[in-house]
CSV table of C-alpha atoms in Angstrom, one decimal:
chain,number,residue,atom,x,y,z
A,1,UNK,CA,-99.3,-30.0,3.2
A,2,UNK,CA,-100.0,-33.7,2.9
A,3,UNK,CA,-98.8,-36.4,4.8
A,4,UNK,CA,-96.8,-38.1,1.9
A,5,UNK,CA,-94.6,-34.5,2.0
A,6,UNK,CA,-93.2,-35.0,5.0
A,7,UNK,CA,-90.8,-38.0,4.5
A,8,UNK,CA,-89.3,-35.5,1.5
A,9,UNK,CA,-89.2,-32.1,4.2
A,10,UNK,CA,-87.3,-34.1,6.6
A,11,UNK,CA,-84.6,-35.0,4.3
A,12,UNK,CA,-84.4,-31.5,3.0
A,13,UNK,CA,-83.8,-30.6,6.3
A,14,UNK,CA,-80.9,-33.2,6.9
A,15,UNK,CA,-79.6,-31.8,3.8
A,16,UNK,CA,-79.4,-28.2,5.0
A,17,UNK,CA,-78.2,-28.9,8.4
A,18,UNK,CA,-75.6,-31.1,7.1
A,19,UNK,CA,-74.6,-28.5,3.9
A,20,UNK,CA,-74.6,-25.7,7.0
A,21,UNK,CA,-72.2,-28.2,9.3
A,22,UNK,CA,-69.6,-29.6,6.6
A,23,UNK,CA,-69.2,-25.6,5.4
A,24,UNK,CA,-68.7,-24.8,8.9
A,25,UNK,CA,-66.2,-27.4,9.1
A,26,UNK,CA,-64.6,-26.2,6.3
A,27,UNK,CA,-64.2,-22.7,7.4
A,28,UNK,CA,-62.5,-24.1,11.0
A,29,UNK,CA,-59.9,-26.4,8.2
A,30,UNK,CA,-59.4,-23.9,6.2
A,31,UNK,CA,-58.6,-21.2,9.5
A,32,UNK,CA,-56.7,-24.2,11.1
A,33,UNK,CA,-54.4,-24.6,8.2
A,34,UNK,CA,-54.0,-20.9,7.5
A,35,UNK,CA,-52.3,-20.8,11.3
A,36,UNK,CA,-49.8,-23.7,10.6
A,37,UNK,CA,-48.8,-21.8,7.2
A,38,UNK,CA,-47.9,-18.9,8.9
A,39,UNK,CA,-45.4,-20.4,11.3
A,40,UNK,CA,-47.2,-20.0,13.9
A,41,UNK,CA,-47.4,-23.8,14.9
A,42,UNK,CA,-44.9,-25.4,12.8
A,43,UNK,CA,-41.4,-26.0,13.4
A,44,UNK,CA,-38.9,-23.7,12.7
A,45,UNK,CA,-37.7,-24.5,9.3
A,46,UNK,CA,-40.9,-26.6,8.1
A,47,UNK,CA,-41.0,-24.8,4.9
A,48,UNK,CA,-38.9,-26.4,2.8
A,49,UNK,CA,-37.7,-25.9,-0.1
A,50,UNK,CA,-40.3,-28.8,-1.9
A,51,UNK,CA,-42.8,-25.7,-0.9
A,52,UNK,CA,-41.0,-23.3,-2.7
A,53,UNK,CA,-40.9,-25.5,-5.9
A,54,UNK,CA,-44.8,-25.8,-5.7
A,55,UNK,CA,-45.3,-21.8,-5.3
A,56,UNK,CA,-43.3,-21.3,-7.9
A,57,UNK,CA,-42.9,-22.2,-11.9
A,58,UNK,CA,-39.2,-22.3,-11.2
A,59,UNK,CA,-37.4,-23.9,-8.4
A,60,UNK,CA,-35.0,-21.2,-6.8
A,61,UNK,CA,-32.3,-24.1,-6.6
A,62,UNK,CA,-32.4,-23.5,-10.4
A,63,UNK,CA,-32.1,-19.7,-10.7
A,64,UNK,CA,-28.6,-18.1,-11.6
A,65,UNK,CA,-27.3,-16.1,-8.4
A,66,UNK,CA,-25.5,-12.8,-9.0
A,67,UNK,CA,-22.1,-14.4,-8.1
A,68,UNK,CA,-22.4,-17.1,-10.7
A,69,UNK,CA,-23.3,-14.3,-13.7
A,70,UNK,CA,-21.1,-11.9,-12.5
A,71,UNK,CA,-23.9,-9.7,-13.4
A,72,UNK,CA,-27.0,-7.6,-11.2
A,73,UNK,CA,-29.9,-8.0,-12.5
A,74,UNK,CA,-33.4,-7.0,-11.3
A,75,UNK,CA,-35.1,-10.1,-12.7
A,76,UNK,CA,-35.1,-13.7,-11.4
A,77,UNK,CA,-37.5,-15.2,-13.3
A,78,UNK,CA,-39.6,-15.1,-10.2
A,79,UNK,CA,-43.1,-14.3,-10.4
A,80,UNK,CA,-44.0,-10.4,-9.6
A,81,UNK,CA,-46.7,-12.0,-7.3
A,82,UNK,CA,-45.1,-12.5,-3.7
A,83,UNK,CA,-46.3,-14.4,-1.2
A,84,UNK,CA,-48.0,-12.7,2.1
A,85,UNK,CA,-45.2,-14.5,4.3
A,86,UNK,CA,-41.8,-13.9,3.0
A,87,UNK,CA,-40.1,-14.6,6.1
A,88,UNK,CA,-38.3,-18.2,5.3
A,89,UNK,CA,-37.8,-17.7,2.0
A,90,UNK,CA,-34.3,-17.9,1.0
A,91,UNK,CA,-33.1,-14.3,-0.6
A,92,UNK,CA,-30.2,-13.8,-2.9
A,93,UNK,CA,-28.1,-10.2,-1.9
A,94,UNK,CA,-27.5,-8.2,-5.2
A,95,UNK,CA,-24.1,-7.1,-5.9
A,96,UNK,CA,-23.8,-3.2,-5.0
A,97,UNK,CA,-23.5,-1.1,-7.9
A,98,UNK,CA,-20.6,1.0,-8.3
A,99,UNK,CA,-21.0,4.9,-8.7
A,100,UNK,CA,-17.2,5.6,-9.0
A,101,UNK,CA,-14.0,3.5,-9.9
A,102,UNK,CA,-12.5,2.8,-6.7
A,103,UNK,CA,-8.8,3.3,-5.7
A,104,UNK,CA,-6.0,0.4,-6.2
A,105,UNK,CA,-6.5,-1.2,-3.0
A,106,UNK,CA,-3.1,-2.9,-1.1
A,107,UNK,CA,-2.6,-4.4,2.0
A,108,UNK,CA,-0.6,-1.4,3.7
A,109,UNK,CA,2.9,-1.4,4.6
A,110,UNK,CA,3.5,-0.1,7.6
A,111,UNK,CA,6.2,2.8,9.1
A,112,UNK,CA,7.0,6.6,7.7
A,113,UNK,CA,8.5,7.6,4.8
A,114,UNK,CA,10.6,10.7,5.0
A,115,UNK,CA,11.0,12.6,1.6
A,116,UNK,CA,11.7,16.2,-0.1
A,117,UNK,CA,8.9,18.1,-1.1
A,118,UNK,CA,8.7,21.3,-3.0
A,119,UNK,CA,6.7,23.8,-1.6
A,120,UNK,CA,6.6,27.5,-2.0
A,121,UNK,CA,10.2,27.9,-4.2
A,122,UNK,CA,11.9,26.0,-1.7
A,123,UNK,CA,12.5,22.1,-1.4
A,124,UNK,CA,11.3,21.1,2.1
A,125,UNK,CA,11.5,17.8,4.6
A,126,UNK,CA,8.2,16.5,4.6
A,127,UNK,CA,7.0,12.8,6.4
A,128,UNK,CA,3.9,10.3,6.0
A,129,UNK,CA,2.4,7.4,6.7
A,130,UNK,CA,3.6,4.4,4.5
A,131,UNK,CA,0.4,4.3,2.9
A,132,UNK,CA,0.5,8.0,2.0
A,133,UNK,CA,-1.9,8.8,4.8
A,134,UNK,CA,-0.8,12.3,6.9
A,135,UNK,CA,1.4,13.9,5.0
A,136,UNK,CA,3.3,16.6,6.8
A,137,UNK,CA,5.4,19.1,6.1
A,138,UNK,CA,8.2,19.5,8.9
A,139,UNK,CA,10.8,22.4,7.6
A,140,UNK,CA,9.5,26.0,6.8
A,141,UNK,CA,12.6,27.6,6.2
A,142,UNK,CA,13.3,29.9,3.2
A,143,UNK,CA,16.5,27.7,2.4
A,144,UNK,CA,16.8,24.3,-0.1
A,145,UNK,CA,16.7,21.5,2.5
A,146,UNK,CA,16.7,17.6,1.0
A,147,UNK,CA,18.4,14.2,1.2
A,148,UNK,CA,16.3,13.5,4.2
A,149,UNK,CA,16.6,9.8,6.3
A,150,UNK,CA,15.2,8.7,9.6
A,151,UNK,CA,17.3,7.7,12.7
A,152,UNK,CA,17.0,3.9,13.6
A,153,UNK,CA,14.6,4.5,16.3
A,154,UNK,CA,12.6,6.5,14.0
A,155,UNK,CA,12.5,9.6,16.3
A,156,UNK,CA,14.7,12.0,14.3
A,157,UNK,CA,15.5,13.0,11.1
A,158,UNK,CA,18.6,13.9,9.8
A,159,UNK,CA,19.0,16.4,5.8
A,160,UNK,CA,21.2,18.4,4.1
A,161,UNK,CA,20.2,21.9,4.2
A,162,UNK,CA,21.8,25.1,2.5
A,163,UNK,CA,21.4,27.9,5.1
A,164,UNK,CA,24.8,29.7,5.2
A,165,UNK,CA,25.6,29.6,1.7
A,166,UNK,CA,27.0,26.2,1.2
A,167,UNK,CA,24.8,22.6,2.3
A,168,UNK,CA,25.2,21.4,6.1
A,169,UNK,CA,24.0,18.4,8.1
A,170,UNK,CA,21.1,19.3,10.1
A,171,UNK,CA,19.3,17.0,12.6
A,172,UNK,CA,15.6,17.3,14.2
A,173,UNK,CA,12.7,15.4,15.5
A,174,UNK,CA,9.7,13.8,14.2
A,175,UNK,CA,7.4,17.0,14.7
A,176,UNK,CA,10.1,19.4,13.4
A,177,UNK,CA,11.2,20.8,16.4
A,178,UNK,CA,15.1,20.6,18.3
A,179,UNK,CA,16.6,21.6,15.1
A,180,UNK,CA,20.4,20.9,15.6
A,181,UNK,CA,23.5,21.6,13.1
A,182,UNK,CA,26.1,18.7,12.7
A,183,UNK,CA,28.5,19.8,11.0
A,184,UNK,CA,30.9,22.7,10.0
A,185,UNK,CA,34.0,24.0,7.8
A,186,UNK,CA,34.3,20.3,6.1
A,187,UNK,CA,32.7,21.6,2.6
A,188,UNK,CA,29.3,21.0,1.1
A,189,UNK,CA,27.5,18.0,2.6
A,190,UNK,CA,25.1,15.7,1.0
A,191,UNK,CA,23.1,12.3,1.4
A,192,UNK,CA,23.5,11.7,5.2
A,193,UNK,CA,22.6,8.4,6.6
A,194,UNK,CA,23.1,7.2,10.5
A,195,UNK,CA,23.8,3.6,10.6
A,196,UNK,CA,21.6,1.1,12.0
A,197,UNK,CA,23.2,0.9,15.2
A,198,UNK,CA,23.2,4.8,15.7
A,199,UNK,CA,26.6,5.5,16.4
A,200,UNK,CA,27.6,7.2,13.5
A,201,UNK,CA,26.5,9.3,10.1
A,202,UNK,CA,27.5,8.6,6.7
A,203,UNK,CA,27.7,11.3,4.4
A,204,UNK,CA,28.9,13.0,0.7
A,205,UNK,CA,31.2,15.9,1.3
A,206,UNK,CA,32.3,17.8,-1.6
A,207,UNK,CA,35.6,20.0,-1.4
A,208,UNK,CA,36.9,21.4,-4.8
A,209,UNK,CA,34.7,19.6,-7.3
A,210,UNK,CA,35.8,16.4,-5.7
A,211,UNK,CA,33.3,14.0,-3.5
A,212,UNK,CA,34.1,11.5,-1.1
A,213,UNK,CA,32.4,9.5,1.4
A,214,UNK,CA,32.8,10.6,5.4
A,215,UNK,CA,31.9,9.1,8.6
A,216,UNK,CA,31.6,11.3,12.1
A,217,UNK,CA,30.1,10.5,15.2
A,218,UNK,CA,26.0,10.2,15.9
A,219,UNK,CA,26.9,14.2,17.4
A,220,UNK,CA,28.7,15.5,14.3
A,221,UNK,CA,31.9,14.9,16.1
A,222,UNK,CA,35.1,13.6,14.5
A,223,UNK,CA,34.5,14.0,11.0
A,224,UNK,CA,37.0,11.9,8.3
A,225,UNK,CA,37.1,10.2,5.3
A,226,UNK,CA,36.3,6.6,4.8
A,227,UNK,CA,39.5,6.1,2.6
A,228,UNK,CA,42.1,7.9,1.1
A,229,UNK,CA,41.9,6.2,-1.7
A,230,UNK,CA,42.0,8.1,-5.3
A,231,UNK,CA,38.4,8.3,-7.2
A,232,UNK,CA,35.2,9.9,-6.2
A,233,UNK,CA,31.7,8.2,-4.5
A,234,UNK,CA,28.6,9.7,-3.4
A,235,UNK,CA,25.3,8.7,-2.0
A,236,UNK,CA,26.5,6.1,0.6
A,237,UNK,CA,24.1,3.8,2.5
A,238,UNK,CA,24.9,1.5,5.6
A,239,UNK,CA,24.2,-2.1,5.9
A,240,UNK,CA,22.2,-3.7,8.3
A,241,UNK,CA,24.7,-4.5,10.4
A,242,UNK,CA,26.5,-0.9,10.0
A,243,UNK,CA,29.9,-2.7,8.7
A,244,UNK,CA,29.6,-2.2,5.3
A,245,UNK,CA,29.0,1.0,2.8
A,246,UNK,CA,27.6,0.8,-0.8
A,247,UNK,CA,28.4,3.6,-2.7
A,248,UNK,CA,28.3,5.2,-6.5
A,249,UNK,CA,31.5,5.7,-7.6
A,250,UNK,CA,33.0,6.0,-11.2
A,251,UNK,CA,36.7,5.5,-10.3
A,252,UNK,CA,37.4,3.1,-12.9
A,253,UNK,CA,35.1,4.9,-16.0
A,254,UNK,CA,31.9,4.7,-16.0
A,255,UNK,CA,29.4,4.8,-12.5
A,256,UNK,CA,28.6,1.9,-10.8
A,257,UNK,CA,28.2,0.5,-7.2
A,258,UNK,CA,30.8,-0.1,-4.9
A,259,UNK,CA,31.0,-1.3,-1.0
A,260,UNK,CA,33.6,-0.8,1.3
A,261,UNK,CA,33.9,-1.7,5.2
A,262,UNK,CA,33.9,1.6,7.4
A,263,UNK,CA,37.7,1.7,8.1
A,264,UNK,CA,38.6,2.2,4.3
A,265,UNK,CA,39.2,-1.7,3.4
A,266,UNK,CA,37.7,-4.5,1.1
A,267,UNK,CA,36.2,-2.1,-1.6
A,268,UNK,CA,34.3,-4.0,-3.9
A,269,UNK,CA,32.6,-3.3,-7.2
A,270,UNK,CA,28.9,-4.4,-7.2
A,271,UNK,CA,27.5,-4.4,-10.8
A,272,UNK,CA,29.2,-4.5,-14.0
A,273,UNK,CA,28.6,-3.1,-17.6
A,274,UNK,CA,25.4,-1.6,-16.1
A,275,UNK,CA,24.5,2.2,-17.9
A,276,UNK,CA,23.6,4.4,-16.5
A,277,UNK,CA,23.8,3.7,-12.8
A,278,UNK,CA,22.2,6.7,-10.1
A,279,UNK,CA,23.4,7.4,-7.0
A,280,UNK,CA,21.0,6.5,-4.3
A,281,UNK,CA,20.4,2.9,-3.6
A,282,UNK,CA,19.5,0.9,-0.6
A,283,UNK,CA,20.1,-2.4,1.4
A,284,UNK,CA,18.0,-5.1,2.1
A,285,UNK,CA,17.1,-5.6,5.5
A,286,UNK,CA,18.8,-9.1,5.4
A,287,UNK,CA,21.9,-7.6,3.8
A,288,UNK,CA,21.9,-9.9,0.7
A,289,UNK,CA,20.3,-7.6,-2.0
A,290,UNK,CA,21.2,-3.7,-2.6
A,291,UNK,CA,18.4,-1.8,-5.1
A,292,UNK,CA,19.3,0.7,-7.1
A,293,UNK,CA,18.1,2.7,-10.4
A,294,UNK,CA,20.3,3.0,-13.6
A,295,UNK,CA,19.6,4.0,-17.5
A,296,UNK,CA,19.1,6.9,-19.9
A,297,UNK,CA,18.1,10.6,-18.4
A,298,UNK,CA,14.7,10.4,-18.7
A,299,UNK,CA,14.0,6.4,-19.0
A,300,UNK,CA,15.3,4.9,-15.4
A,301,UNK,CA,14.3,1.9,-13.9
A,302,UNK,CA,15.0,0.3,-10.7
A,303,UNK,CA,17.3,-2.7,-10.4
A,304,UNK,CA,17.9,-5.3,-7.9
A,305,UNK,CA,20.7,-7.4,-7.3
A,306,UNK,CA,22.6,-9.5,-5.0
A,307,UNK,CA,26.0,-8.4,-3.1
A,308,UNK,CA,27.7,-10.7,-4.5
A,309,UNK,CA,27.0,-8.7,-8.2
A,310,UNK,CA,24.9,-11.6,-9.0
A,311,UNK,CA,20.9,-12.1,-10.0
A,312,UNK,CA,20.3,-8.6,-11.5
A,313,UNK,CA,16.6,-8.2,-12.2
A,314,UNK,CA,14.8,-5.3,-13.1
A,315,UNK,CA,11.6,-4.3,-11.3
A,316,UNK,CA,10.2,-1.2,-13.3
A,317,UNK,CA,9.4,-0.8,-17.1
A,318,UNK,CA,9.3,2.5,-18.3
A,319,UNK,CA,8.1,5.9,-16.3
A,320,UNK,CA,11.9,7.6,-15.3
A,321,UNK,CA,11.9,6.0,-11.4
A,322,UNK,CA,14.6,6.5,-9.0
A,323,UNK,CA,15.6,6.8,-5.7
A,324,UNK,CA,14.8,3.4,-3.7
A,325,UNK,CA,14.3,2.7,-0.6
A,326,UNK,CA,13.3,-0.6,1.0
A,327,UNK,CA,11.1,-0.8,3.9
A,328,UNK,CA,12.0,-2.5,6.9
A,329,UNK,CA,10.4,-5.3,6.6
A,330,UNK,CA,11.9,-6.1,2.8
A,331,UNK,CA,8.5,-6.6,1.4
A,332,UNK,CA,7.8,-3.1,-0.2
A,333,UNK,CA,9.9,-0.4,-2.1
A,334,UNK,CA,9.4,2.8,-2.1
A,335,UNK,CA,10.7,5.4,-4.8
A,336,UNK,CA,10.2,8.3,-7.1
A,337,UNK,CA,8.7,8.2,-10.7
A,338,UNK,CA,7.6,10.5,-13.7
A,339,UNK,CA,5.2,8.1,-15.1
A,340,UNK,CA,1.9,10.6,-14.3
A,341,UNK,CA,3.8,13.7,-15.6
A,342,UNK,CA,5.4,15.1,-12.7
A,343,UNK,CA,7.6,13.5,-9.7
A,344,UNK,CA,5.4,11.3,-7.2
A,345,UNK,CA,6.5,9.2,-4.7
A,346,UNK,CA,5.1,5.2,-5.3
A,347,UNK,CA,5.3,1.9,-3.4
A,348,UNK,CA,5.9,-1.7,-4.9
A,349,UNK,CA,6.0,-4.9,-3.9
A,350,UNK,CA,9.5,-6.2,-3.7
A,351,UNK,CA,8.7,-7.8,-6.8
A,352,UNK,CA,7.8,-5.0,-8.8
A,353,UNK,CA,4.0,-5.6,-8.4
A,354,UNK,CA,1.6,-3.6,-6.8
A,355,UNK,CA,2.9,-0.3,-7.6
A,356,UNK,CA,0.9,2.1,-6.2
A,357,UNK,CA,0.9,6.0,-6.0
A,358,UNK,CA,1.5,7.8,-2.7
A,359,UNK,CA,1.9,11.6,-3.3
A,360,UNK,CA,-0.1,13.5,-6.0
A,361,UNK,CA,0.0,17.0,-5.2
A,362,UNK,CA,1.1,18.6,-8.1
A,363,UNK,CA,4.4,19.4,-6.8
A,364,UNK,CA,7.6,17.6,-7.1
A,365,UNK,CA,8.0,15.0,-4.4
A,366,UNK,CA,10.9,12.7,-4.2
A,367,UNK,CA,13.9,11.3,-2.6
A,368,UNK,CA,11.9,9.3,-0.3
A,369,UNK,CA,13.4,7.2,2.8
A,370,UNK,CA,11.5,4.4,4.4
A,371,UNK,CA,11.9,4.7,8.4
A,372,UNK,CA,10.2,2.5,11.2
């Protein structure tokens, strides 16, 4: 080689060992900066969401969540690529998708209901949970027992129940057992009810084709009518503060509601010009509102009104319901309806809304009793 080469090898050596140096330097950026994308080094939170707009063609911010469609959706208008580190990137939870059309949901109201139930050719005493959970059937006797209500302390139950040819008051406990008889030689016995207080039972008694409305003892001692006065009544009910009876009567024509004090005085008609009136009905637990069913065989609906026979409203449309009975904290009503083809028992709001199903077994349930 000459001696005018070596000026031009030396700078093609400078070159190489420079090109070799800045690519190594490159390589330790590159490796340096990989490690503070991961996380690694940087701050918790670092990547913002200004990243996210430069990975992507869309901004998240920008992207339609499922809550705001009201529809799931597989695509986001993300790009099928996805990043190696996912691990701060903000996620939006799909809706689930649902297999089956779940049952009306309510908040539940609380206590038992007692109610008859027909099972095996006989109608029977049967109790559940408010919200229809544990249903039970308590009497297994081969004789027609029904007209069941709880004691105020919830522990017993009280029926009428036709075991010696003609319908007696019978009392027992919550599971069934210490089955008592109340009552004897008075005549056929219906509907009995203790009052709140738990002194005393309230009760139909027929004698002769004629009913009338009895009192006796918590025992089944001292058995007598409320009144003496002329004109039949059936299906009484106490009032909250056990001085007062409400009654179906149809002493003056057709059948409507009455109340009377316990010792026979201040009878007084409820509703007026009403068709069509049943026999059960039931208090408020503040006392100022009975509810009741009334209209053609076949088409009843459940009624609401005050004491004082004022501010009837009607809470069901259509169905054939009966049979109320509020719950003890006056925000639900239970009762029986044909709407689905055969006798169920059903809840409602005090309003009429939220009706909801209880029973559904095929059989006839009804006559249902709200208890504690």
């Amino acid at each position: 080689m000459e001696s005018g080469d070596k000026p031009q090898q030396l700078r093609l050596y400078l070159i190489i060992l420079l090109g070799g140096g800045g690519f190594i330097l490159l390589c330790l950026v590159c490796l340096i900066g990989g490690i503070l994308w991961k996380g690694n080094i940087l701050p918790s939170g670092a990547l913002t969401r200004t990243a996210l707009v430069q990975l992507f063609e869309t901004p998240v911010s920008l992207l339609p969540s499922p809550s705001d469609t009201g529809i799931t959706t597989q695509e986001t208008g993300l790009p099928s690529q996805i990043p190696r580190s996912t691990q701060e990137l903000p996620t939006a939870t799909p809706s689930p998708t649902l297999l089956f059309t779940p049952p009306i949901f309510f908040d539940p109201p609380k206590g038992i209901i007692v109610y008859t139930c027909f099972v095996e050719e006989y109608d029977q005493i049967c109790i559940m949970n408010a919200d229809g959970a544990k249903q039970i059937k308590l009497t297994g006797d081969d004789a027609t027992s029904f007209y069941p209500s709880f004691s105020p302390d919830g522990q017993s139950i009280i029926y009428a129940s036709k075991r010696d040819g003609r319908f007696q008051i019978y009392s027992m406990d919550l599971n069934g057992g210490n089955l008592e008889r109340l009552t004897d030689g008075i005549g056929s016995l219906y509907a009995p009810e203790i009052s709140p207080n738990g002194n005393r039972i309230v009760f139909t008694a027929e004698s002769g084709g004629e009913q009338s409305i009895w009192v006796m003892r918590r025992d089944g001692a001292n058995p007598r009518p409320v009144s003496r006065q002329e004109g039949m009544g059936w299906d009484p009910t106490w009032s909250p503060d056990s001085d007062r009876i409400a009654f179906a009567s149809d002493r003056e024509g057709s059948v409507q509601l009455y109340t009377i004090n316990t010792n026979g005085t201040n009878l007084r008609r409820i509703t007026r010009g009403v068709s069509g009136i049943g026999g059960r009905s039931s208090w408020s637990p503040d006392g100022e509102s009975l509810v009741f069913y009334a209209g053609n065989q076949g088409d009843r609906d459940i009624y609401l009104i005050d004491v004082n026979g004022k501010n009837l409203r009607q809470l069901t449309d259509g169905g054939d319901n009966l049979g109320p009975s509020y719950s003890p904290d006056g925000q639900w009503i239970t009762f029986t309806s044909f709407r689905d083809g055969n006798n169920e028992i059903y809840v409602m709001r005090e309003d009429g809304t939220q009706v909801t199903r209880l029973t559904g077994r095929g059989e006839a349930d009804y006559q249902p009793r709200w208890g504690p």
